[in-house]
C-alpha positions as semicolon CSV with decimal commas, in nm:
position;residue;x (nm);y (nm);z (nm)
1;X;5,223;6,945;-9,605
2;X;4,866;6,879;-9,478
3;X;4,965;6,492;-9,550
4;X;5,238;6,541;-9,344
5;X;5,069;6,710;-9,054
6;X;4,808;6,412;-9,056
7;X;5,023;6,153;-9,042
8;X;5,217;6,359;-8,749
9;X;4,844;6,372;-8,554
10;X;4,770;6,037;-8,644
11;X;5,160;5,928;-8,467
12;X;5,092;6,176;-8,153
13;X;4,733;5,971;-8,109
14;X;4,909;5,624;-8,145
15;X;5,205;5,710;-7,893
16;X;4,925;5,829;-7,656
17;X;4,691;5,523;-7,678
18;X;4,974;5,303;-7,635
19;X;5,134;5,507;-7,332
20;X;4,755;5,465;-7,194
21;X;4,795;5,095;-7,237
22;X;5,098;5,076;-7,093
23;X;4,965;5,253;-6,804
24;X;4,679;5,070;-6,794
25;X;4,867;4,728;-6,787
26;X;5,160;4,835;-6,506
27;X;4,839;4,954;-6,351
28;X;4,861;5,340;-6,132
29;X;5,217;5,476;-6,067
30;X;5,081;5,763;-5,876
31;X;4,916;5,703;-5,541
32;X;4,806;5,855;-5,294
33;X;4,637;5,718;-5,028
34;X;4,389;5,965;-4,780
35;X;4,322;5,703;-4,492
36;X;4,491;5,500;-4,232
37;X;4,405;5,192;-4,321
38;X;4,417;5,225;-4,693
39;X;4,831;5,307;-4,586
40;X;4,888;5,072;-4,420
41;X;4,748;4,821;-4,690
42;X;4,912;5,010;-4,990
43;X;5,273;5,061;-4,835
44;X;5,286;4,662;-4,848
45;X;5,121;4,666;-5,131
46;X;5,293;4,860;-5,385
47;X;5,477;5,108;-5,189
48;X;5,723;5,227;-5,429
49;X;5,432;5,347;-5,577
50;X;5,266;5,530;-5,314
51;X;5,345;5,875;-5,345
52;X;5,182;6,080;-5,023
53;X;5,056;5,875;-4,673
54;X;4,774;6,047;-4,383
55;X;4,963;6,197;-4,110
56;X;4,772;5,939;-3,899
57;X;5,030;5,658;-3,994
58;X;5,317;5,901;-3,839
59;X;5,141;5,805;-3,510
60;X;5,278;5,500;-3,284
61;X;4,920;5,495;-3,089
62;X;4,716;5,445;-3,422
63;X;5,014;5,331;-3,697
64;X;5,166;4,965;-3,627
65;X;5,483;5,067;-3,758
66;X;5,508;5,429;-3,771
67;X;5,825;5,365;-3,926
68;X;5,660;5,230;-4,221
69;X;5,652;5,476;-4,554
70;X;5,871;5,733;-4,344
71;X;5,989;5,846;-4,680
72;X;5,666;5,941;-4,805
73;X;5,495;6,254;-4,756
74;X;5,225;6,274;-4,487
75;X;4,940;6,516;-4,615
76;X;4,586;6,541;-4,408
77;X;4,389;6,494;-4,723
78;X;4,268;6,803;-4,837
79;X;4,137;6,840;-5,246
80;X;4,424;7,113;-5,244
81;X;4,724;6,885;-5,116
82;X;4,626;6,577;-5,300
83;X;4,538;6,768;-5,708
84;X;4,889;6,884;-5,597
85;X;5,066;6,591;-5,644
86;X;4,884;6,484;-5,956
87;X;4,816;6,124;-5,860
88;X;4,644;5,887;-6,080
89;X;4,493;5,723;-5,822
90;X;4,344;5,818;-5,466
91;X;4,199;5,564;-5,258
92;X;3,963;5,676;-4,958
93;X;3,863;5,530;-4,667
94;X;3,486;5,462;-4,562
95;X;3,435;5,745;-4,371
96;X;3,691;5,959;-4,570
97;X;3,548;6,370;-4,671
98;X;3,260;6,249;-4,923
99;X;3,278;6,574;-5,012
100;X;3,652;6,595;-5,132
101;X;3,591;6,232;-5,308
102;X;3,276;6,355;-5,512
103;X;3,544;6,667;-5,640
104;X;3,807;6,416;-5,773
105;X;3,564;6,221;-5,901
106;X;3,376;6,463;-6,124
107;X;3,767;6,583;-6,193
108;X;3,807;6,258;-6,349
109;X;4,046;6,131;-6,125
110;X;4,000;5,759;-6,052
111;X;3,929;5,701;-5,656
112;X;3,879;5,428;-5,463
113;X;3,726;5,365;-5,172
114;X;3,845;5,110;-4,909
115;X;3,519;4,919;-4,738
116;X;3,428;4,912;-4,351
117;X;3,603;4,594;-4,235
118;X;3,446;4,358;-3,940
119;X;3,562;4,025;-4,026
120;X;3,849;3,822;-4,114
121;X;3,663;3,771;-4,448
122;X;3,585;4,110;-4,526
123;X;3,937;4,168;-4,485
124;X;4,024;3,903;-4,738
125;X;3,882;4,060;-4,995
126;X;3,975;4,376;-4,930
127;X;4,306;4,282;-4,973
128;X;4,233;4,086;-5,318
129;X;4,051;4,382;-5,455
130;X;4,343;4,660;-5,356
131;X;4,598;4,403;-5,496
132;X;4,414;4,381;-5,845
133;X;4,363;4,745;-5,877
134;X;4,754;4,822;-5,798
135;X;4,832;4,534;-6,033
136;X;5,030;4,359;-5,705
137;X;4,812;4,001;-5,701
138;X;5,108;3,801;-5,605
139;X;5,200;4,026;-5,287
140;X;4,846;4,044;-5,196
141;X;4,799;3,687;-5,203
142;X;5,134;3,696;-4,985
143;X;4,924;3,924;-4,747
144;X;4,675;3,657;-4,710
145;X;4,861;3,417;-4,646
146;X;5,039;3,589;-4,338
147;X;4,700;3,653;-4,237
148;X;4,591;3,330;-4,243
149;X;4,907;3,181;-4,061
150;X;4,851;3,469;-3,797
151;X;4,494;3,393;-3,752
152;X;4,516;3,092;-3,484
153;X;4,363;3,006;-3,181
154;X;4,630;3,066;-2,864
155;X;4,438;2,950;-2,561
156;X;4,582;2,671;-2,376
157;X;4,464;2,320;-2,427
158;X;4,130;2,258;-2,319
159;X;4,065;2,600;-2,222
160;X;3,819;2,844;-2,384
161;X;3,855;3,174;-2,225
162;X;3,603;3,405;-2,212
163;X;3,706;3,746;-2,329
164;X;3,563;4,103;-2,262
165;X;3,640;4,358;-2,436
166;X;3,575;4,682;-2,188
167;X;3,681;5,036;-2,205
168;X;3,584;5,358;-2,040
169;X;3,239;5,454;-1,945
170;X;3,154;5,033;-2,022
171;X;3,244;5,061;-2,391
172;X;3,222;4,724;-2,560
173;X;3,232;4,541;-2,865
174;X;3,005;4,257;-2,950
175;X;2,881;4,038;-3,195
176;X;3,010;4,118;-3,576
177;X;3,276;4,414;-3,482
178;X;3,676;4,335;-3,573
179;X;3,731;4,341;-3,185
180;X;3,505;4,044;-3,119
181;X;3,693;3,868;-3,491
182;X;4,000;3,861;-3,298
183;X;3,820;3,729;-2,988
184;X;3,720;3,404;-3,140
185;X;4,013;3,371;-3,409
186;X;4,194;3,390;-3,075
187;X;4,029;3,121;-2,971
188;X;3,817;3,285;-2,684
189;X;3,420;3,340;-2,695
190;X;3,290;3,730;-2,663
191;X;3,175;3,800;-2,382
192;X;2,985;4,109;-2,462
193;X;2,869;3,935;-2,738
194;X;2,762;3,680;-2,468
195;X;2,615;3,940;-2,284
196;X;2,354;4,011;-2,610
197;X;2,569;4,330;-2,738
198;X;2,564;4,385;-3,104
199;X;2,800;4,570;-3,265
200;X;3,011;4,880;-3,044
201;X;2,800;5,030;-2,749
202;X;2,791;5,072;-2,371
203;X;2,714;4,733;-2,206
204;X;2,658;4,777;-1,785
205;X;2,866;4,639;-1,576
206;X;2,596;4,403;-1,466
207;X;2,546;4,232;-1,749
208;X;2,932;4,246;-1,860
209;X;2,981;4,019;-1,520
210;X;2,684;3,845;-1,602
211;X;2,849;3,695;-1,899
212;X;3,113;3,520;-1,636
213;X;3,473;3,699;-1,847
214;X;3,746;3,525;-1,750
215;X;3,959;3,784;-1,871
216;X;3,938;4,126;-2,039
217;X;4,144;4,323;-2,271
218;X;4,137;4,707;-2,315
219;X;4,305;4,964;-2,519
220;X;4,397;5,323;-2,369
221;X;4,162;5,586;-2,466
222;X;4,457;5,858;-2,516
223;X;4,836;5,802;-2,313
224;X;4,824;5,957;-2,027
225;X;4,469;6,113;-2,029
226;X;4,274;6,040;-1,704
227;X;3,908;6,005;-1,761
228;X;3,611;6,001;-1,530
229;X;3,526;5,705;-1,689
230;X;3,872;5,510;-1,539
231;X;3,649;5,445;-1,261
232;X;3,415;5,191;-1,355
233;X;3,761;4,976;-1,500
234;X;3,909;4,973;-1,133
235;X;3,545;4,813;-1,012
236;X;3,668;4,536;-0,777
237;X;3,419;4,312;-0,878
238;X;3,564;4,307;-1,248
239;X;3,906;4,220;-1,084
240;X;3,774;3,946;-0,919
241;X;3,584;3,799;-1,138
242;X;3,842;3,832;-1,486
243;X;4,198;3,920;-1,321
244;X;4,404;4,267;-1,442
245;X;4,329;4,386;-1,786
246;X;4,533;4,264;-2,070
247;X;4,613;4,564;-2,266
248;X;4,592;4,533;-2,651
249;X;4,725;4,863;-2,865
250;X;4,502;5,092;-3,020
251;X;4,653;5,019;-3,391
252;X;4,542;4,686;-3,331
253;X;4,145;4,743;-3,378
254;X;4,176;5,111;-3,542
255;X;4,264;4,905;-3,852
256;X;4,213;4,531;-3,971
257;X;4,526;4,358;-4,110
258;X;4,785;4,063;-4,038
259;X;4,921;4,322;-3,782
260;X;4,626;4,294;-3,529
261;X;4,698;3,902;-3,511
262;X;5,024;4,003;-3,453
263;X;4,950;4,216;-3,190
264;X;4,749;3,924;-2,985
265;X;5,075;3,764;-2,979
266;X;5,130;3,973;-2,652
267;X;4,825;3,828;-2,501
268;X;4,949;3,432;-2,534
């Protein structure tokens, strides 16, 4: 009998290092995903694996296609909702609750968390790395390459535009922010950049005109939500000097992906 009951333990450990193995090679059937970005990645990624989306990607202002993993559970990301739905992988965004990641971390649940993306290359590898841990290499090379093909200059022959990028109060984006990748993949030069601005911060109005724009792009701060700060963008000076703004969507810089070169498209 006691032969009989080891060789019953020793099957019940074989059958669960091999389903391990298994698992291990199909790579995580369970995932949930507690960030905006990381959904919008991961639902053309593997998204018959993705098990539970942010209610951010519900959202037309923020989601490019809010259409996009409409089967899938929205949850706001709380340790509660996500143990839940007993995923075997969570993947976090950069700025995600630290402190719910630390909890699922010393839970033993594997986590990931997606980096802080400001460049075309950045993105890149982002991509690579999320397709190797879903085991989906070939669609994430796909992903790339959509990228890549999206990722053109559009400016007419001959013509380099100068772009600013300028939202209420004088918010800008300069050198090494996505906003200012998608000015030069464009095929236009930064302005704010121009102008000396690094990274996201207020540039005056002085200096924005100082940098000679040509034309400007802005994004709305919230639909139909007056701010004081509207009146600095009807300046006539900036109308003269860089035409009517161009108006780019929020989803377009909340999160990089092939869908903010899709979203210049508009601007051609």
């Amino acid at each position: 009998m006691k032969t009989l009951r080891g060789w019953h333990r020793q099957l019940f450990v074989m059958v669960a290092f091999l389903a391990c193995v298994a698992q291990a090679q199909e790579g995580p059937r369970r995932i949930v995903s507690v960030n905006l970005c990381a959904d919008q990645l991961l639902l053309r990624l593997a998204p018959e694996r993705v098990i539970a989306i942010t209610t951010l990607s519900r959202r037309g202002d923020l989601a490019p296609d809010p259409s996009l993993g409409a089967d899938k559970p929205a949850i706001r990301g709380s340790a509660e909702e996500i143990l839940a739905l007993q995923p075997d992988l969570v993947v976090f965004g950069p700025f995600s609750a630290a402190a719910t990641r630390s909890l699922l971390e010393r839970l033993g649940l594997p986590v990931h968390t997606l980096p802080y993306v400001e460049s075309l290359d950045a993105l890149r590898e982002a991509i690579r790395t999320l397709g190797q841990l879903v085991h989906e290499p070939e669609r994430a090379a796909a992903l790339e390459t959509r990228l890549d093909a999206l990722a053109h200059p559009f400016g007419a022959e001959g013509e380099t535009p100068v772009i600013l990028y300028y939202l209420q109060g004088g918010y800008s984006a300069g050198r090494g922010t996505w906003v200012g990748e998608l000015i030069e993949r464009s095929g236009g030069i930064n302005a704010a950049a121009r102008a000396g601005l690094t990274g996201y911060g207020d540039l005056p109005l002085e200096r924005a005109l100082a940098a000679r724009p040509t034309r400007w792009w802005r994004t709305a701060y919230q639909n139909d939500t007056p701010t004081l700060g509207e009146r600095l963008l009807a300046h006539p000076a900036l109308r003269r000097q860089a035409g009517e703004p161009r108006w780019l969507p929020s989803w377009a810089i909340t999160c990089a992906g092939p869908w903010s070169f899709k979203a210049l498209e508009r601007l051609r």
